[in-house]
XYZ file of C-alpha atoms in Angstrom:
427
model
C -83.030 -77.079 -35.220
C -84.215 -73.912 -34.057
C -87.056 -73.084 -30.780
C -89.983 -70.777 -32.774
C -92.491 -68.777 -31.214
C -94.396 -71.831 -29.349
C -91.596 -71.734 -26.891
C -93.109 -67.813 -25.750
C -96.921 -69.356 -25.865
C -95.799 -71.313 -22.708
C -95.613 -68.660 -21.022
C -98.996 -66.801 -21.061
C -99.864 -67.891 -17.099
C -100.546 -65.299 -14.823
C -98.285 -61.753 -14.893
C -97.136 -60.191 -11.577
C -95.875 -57.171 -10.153
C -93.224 -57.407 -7.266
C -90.548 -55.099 -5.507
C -87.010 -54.952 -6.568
C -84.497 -52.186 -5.980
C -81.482 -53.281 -7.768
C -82.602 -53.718 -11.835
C -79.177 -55.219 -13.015
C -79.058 -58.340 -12.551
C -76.273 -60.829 -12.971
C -75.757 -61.351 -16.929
C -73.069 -64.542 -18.153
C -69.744 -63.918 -17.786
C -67.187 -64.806 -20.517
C -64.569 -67.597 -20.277
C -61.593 -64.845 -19.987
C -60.970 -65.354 -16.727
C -61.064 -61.093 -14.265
C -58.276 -59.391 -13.518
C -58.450 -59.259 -10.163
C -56.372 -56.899 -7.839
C -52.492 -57.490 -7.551
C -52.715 -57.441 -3.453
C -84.662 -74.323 -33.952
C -88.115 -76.692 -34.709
C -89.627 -78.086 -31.616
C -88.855 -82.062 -30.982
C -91.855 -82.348 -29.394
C -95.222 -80.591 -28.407
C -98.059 -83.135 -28.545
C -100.391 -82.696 -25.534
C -99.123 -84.984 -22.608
C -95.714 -85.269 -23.978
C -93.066 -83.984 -22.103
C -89.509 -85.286 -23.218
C -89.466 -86.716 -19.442
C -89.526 -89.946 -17.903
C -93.203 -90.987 -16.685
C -92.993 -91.100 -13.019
C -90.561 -88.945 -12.172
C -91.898 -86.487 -10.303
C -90.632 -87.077 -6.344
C -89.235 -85.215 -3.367
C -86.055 -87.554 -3.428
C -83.073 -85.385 -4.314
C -85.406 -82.391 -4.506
C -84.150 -79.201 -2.880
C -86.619 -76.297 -1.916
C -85.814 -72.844 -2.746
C -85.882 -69.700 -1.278
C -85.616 -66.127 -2.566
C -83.596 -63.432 -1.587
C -82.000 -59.889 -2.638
C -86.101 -59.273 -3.067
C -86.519 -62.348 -5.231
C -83.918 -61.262 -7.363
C -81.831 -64.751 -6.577
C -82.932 -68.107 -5.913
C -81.191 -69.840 -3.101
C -80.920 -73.230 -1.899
C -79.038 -75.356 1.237
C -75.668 -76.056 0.383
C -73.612 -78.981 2.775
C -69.948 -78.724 1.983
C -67.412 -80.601 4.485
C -70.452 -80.962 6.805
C -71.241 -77.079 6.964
C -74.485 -75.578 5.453
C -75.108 -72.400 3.766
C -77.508 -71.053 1.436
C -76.298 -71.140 -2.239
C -77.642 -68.857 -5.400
C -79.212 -71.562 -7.773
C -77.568 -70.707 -11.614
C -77.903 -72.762 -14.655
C -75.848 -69.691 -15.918
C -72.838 -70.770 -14.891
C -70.966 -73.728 -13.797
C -68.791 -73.663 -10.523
C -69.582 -74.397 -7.055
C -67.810 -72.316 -4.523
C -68.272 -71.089 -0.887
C -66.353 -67.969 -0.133
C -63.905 -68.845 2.590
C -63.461 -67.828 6.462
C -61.031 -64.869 6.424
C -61.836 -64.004 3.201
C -60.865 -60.226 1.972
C -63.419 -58.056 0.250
C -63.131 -55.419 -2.526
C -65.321 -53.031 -4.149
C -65.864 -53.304 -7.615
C -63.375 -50.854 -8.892
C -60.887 -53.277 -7.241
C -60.479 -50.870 -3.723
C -60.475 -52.819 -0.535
C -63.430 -52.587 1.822
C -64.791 -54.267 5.190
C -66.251 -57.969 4.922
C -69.510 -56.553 5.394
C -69.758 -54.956 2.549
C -69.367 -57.511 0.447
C -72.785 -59.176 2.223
C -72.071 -62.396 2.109
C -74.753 -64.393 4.868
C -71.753 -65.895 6.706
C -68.309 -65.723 7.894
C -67.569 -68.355 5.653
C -66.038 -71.770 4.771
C -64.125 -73.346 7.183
C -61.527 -75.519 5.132
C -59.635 -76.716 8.671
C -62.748 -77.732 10.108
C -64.102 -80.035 7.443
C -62.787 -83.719 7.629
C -63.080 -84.525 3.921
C -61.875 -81.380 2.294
C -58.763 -81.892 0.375
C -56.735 -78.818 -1.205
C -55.927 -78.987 -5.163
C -52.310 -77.402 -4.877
C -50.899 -74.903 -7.618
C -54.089 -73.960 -9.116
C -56.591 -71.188 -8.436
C -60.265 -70.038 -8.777
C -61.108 -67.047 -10.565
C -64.398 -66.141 -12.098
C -65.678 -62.531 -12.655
C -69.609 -62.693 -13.508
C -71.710 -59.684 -16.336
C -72.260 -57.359 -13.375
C -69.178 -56.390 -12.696
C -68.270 -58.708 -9.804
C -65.666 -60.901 -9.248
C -63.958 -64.105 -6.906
C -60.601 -66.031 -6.763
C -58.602 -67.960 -4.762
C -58.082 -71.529 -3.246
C -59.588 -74.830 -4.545
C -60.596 -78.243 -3.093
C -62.612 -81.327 -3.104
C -64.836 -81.858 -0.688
C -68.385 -84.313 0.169
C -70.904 -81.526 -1.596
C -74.776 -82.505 -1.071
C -78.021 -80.564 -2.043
C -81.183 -81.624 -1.719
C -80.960 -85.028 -0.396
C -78.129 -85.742 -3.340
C -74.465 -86.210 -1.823
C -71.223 -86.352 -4.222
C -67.685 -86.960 -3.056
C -64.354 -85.857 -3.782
C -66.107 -82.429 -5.667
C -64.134 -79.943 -7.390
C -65.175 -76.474 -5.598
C -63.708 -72.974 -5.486
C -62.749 -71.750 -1.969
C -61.924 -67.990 -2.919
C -60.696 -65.730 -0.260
C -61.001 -62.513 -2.413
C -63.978 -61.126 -3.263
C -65.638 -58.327 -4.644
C -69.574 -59.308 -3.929
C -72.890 -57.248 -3.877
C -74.481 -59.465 -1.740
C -77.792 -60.312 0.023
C -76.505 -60.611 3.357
C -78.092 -64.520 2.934
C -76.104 -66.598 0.335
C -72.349 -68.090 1.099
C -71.574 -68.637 -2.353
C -73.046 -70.369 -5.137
C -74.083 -73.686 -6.947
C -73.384 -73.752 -11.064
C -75.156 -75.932 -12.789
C -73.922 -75.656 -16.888
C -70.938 -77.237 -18.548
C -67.334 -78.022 -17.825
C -66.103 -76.024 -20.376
C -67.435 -72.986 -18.406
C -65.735 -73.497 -14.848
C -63.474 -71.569 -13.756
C -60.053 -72.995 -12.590
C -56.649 -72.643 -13.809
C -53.106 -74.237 -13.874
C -51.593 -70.942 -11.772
C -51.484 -70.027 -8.800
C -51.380 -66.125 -9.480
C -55.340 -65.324 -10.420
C -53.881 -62.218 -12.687
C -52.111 -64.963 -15.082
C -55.349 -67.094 -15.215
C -56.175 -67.555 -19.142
C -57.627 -69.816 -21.797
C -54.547 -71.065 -22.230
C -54.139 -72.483 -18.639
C -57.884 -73.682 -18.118
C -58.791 -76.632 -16.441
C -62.113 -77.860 -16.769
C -63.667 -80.151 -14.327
C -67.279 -81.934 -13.713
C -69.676 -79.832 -12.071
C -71.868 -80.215 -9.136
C -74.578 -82.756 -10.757
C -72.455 -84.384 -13.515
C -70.052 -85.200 -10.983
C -73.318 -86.828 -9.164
C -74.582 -88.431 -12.818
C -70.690 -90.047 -13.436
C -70.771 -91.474 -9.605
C -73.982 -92.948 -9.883
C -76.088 -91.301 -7.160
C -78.743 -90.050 -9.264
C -80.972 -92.294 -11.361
C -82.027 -90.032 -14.454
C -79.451 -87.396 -16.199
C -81.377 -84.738 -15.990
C -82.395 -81.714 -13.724
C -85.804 -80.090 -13.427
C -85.673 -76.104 -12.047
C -89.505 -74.533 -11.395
C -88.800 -71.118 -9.873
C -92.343 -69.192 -8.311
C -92.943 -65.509 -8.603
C -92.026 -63.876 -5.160
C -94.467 -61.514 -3.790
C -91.948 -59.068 -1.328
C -92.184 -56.003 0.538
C -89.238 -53.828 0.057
C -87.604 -54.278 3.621
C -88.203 -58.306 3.519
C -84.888 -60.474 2.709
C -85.991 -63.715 2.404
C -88.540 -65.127 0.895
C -89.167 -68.818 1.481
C -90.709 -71.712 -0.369
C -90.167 -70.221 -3.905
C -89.803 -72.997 -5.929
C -87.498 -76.671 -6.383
C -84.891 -77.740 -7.974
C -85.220 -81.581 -8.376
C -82.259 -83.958 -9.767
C -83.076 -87.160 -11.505
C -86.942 -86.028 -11.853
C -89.810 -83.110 -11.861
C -90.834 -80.777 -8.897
C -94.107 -81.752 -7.178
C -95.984 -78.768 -9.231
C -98.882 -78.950 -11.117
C -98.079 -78.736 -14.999
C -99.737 -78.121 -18.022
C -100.311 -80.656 -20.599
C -97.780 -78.360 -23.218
C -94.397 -79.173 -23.678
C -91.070 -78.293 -26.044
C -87.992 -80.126 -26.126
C -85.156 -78.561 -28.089
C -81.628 -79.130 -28.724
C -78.776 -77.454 -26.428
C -77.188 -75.451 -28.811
C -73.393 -75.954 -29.508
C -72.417 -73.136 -31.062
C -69.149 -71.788 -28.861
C -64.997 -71.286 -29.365
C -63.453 -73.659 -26.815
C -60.522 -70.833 -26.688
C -62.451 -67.530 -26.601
C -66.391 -68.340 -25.576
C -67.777 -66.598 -28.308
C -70.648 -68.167 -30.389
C -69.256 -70.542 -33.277
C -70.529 -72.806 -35.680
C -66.796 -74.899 -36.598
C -66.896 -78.469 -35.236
C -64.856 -78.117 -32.332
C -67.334 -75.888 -30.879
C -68.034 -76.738 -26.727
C -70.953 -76.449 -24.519
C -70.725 -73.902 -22.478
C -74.502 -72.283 -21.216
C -78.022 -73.921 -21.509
C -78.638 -72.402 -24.844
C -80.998 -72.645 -27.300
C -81.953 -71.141 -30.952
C -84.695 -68.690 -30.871
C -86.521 -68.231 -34.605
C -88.946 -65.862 -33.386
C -91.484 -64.878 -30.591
C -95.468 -63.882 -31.040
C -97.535 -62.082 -27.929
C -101.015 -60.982 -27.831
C -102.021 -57.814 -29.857
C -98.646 -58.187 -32.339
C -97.705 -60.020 -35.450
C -95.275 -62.988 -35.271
C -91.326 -60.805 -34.494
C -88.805 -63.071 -36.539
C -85.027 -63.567 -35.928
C -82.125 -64.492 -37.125
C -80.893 -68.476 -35.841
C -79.698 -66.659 -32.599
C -78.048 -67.757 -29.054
C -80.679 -67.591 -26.354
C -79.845 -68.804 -23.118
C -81.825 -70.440 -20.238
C -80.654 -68.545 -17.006
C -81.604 -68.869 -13.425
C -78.959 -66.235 -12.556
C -80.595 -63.675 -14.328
C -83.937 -61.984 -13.228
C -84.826 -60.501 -16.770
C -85.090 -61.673 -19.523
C -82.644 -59.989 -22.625
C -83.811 -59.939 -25.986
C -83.024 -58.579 -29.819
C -83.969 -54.998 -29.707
C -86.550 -55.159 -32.159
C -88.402 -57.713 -30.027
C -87.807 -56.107 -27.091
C -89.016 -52.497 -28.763
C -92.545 -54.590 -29.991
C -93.114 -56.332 -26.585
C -92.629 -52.986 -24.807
C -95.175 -51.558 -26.933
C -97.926 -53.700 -25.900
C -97.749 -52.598 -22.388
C -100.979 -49.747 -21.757
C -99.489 -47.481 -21.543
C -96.710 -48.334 -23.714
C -93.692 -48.425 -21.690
C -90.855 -46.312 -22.359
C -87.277 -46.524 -22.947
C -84.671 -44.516 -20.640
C -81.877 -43.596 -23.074
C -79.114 -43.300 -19.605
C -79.875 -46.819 -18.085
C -80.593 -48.330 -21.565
C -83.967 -50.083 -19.602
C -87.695 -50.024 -20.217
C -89.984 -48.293 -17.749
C -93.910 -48.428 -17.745
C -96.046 -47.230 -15.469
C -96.313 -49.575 -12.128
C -100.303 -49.540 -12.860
C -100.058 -50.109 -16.396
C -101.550 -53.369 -18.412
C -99.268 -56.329 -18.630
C -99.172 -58.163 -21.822
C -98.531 -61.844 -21.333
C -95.137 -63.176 -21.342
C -94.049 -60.406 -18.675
C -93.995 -59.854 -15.116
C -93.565 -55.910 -14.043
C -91.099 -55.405 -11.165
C -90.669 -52.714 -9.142
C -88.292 -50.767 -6.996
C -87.148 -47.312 -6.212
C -84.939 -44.535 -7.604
C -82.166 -42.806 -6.152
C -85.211 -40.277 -4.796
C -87.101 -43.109 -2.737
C -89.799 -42.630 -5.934
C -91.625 -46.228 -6.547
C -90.651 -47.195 -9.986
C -91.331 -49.993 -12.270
C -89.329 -51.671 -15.513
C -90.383 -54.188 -18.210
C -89.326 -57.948 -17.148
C -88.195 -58.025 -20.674
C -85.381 -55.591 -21.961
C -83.038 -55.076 -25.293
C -80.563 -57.674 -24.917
C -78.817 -56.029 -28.029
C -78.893 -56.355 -31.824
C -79.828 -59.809 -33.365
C -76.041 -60.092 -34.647
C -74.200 -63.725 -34.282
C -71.604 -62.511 -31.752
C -74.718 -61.318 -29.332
C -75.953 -63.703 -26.479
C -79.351 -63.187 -25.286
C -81.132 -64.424 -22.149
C -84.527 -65.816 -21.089
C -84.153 -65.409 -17.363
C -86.331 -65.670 -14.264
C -89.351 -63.761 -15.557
C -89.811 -66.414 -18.085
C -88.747 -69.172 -15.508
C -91.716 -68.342 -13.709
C -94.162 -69.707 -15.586
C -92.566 -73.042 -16.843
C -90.435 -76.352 -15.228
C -87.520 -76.670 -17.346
C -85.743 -79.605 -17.569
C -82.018 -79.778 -18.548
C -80.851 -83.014 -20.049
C -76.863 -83.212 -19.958
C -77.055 -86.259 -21.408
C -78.865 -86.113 -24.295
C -78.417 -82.724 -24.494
C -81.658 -81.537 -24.851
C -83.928 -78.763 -22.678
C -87.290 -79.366 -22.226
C -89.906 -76.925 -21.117
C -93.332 -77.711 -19.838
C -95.938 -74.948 -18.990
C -96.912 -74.725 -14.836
C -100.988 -74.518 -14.491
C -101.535 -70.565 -13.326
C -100.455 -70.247 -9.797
């Protein structure tokens, strides 16, 4: 089953323009592990029908979010071992991990640098000071994420609770090498997709980590669904627009991220619920269609996408995925190319940073939010919240990210496996 253009008409609330300097934003890593430094049809859209539990909406085992890194991330409170710290929210990937007290820090060419460069919001995870942590000897953490950065190093288990909802005995990477471009606010982060997309391995040198010597675990909440502590399987993310100056870091009271039930926002009566798409190697990550294909990202089949003044833009049965880690969204070129073009005046593409630009007083067509920034000159600009993710080939991955986010709850189901998303009244 494929998601067609009614997926896009959910998202014709209210555009927005807010300040951002840095305009790549964290894209999904693959499942080869960094080489770190030697030191479909809708199921449903009837009015009123939602693909979720009546009642469900409730504060319980709700965590508020926060923005940061000029809403770029979405951060939460994260209790590990009985120490808080604020946590990037990313249905992008799937580990939890605080970066550890003492940690060292590298650039992203792999040279060493200060701690504070790497801008982490704290000195760090204190593994001797929490009673409950546990050390998982002989293995090692090691993730590297589409932006270039990258983390390895210890793991644990530890008493992990967000939002009201408490686990035990949680898998969680405690890296102590780090090459971060960080928001001087988040400690780490909380990953919310599949096992098959975490990030530890059977070695204890992070250079020999491989596909080969993978070991999955149970994330954050399926940890919580297998132990009982939540009542429903699913997870419900609604993430607001942010409305920052350029010299503000935080930004509070952006959104929530509720487990076991809805957000307490007001929603539309329109709803989609698709299939999670299944389509990826268990050995090398890339998108399959053989029947030992894995889970790995939130990830859904796009067939095509329609916005005001254009004709209906058809694709190919592609992989789309549903990313909270991302701020843009990243699609075919040729949709990307028509979207851009409804913008007055049309925005234009910069052939050096591969990104559309538009004026930061131009028109916004629907199913867009402009965001803006500066150059290297201190010159306000602005780019499209919806870029070219690429050409609509089988082995490409694209990404509906924050900017769509914005304007919808979506509601991951790991165990039905389904995603639905319900349209937010304008806000």
């Amino acid at each position: 089953m494929v998601l067609t253009a009614v997926i896009l008409s959910l998202v014709c609330a209210a555009t927005a323009e807010f300040n951002v300097v840095r305009h790549v934003s964290k894209a999904p890593r693959s499942v080869e592990p960094a080489v770190v430094p030697a030191a479909h049809t809708p199921a449903a859209i009837e009015k009123g029908q939602s693909g979720i539990p009546a009642g469900t909406v409730s504060l319980n085992n709700t965590a508020i979010l926060e923005g940061s890194d000029l809403d770029q991330e979405y951060l939460t409170n994260v209790t590990i071992g009985g120490q808080t710290f604020k946590a990037i929210i990313d249905t992008g990937s799937s580990d939890t991990w605080l970066i550890k007290k003492g940690f060292n820090c590298f650039n992203l060419t792999g040279a060493p640098e200060s701690t504070e460069t790497c801008g982490f919001g704290s000195d760090g995870f204190d593994t001797s000071a929490s009673p409950t942590f546990k050390a998982f000897p002989n293995v090692s953490f090691n993730i590297s994420y589409g932006d270039g950065e990258f983390l390895s190093g210890p793991v644990g288990f530890d008493t992990v609770s967000v939002g009201g909802l408490s686990v035990t005995q949680q898998e969680i990477g405690t890296p102590d090498l780090a090459a971060w471009e960080g928001d001087t606010v988040n400690s780490g982060l909380l990953g919310l997709a599949f096992s098959s997309l975490t990030s530890v391995f059977n070695t204890t040198d992070p250079t020999k980590a491989s596909n080969e010597n993978h070991i999955p675990y149970d994330p954050f909440f399926f940890t919580a669904v297998k132990q009982g502590v939540v009542t429903n399987p699913f997870f419900s993310l609604a993430l607001n627009r942010g409305a920052l100056t350029v010299n503000t870091t935080e930004d509070p009271n952006l959104g929530f991220l509720a487990f076991g039930g809805t957000p307490p926002v007001t929603l539309d009566t329109t709803a989609v619920t698709v299939p999670i798409h299944w389509g990826y190697s268990a050995t090398t990550g890339d998108p399959s269609t053989k029947s030992n294909a894995v889970f790995l990202y939130y990830t859904v089949d796009v067939a095509g996408y329609t916005f005001p003044g254009s004709t209906s833009v058809t694709t190919k049965n592609n992989n789309t995925i549903v990313d909270s880690g991302t701020t843009l969204n990243y699609l075919p070129t040729k949709v990307a190319k028509a979207y851009n073009a409804q913008f007055v005046p049309k925005a234009k593409l910069d052939k050096d940073s591969g990104l559309y630009f538009v004026e930061c007083n131009a028109t916004v067509p629907a199913f867009s939010i402009l965001e803006a920034g500066t150059d290297d000159d201190g010159n306000i600009v602005c780019i499209s919240g919806t870029q070219d993710g690429g050409e609509d080939t089988p082995e490409n991955v694209f990404i509906l990210g924050d900017v769509f986010l914005h304007n919808v709850v979506s509601t991951f189901n790991i165990k039905t496996d389904e995603l639905t998303i319900t349209r937010r009244k304008k806000y």
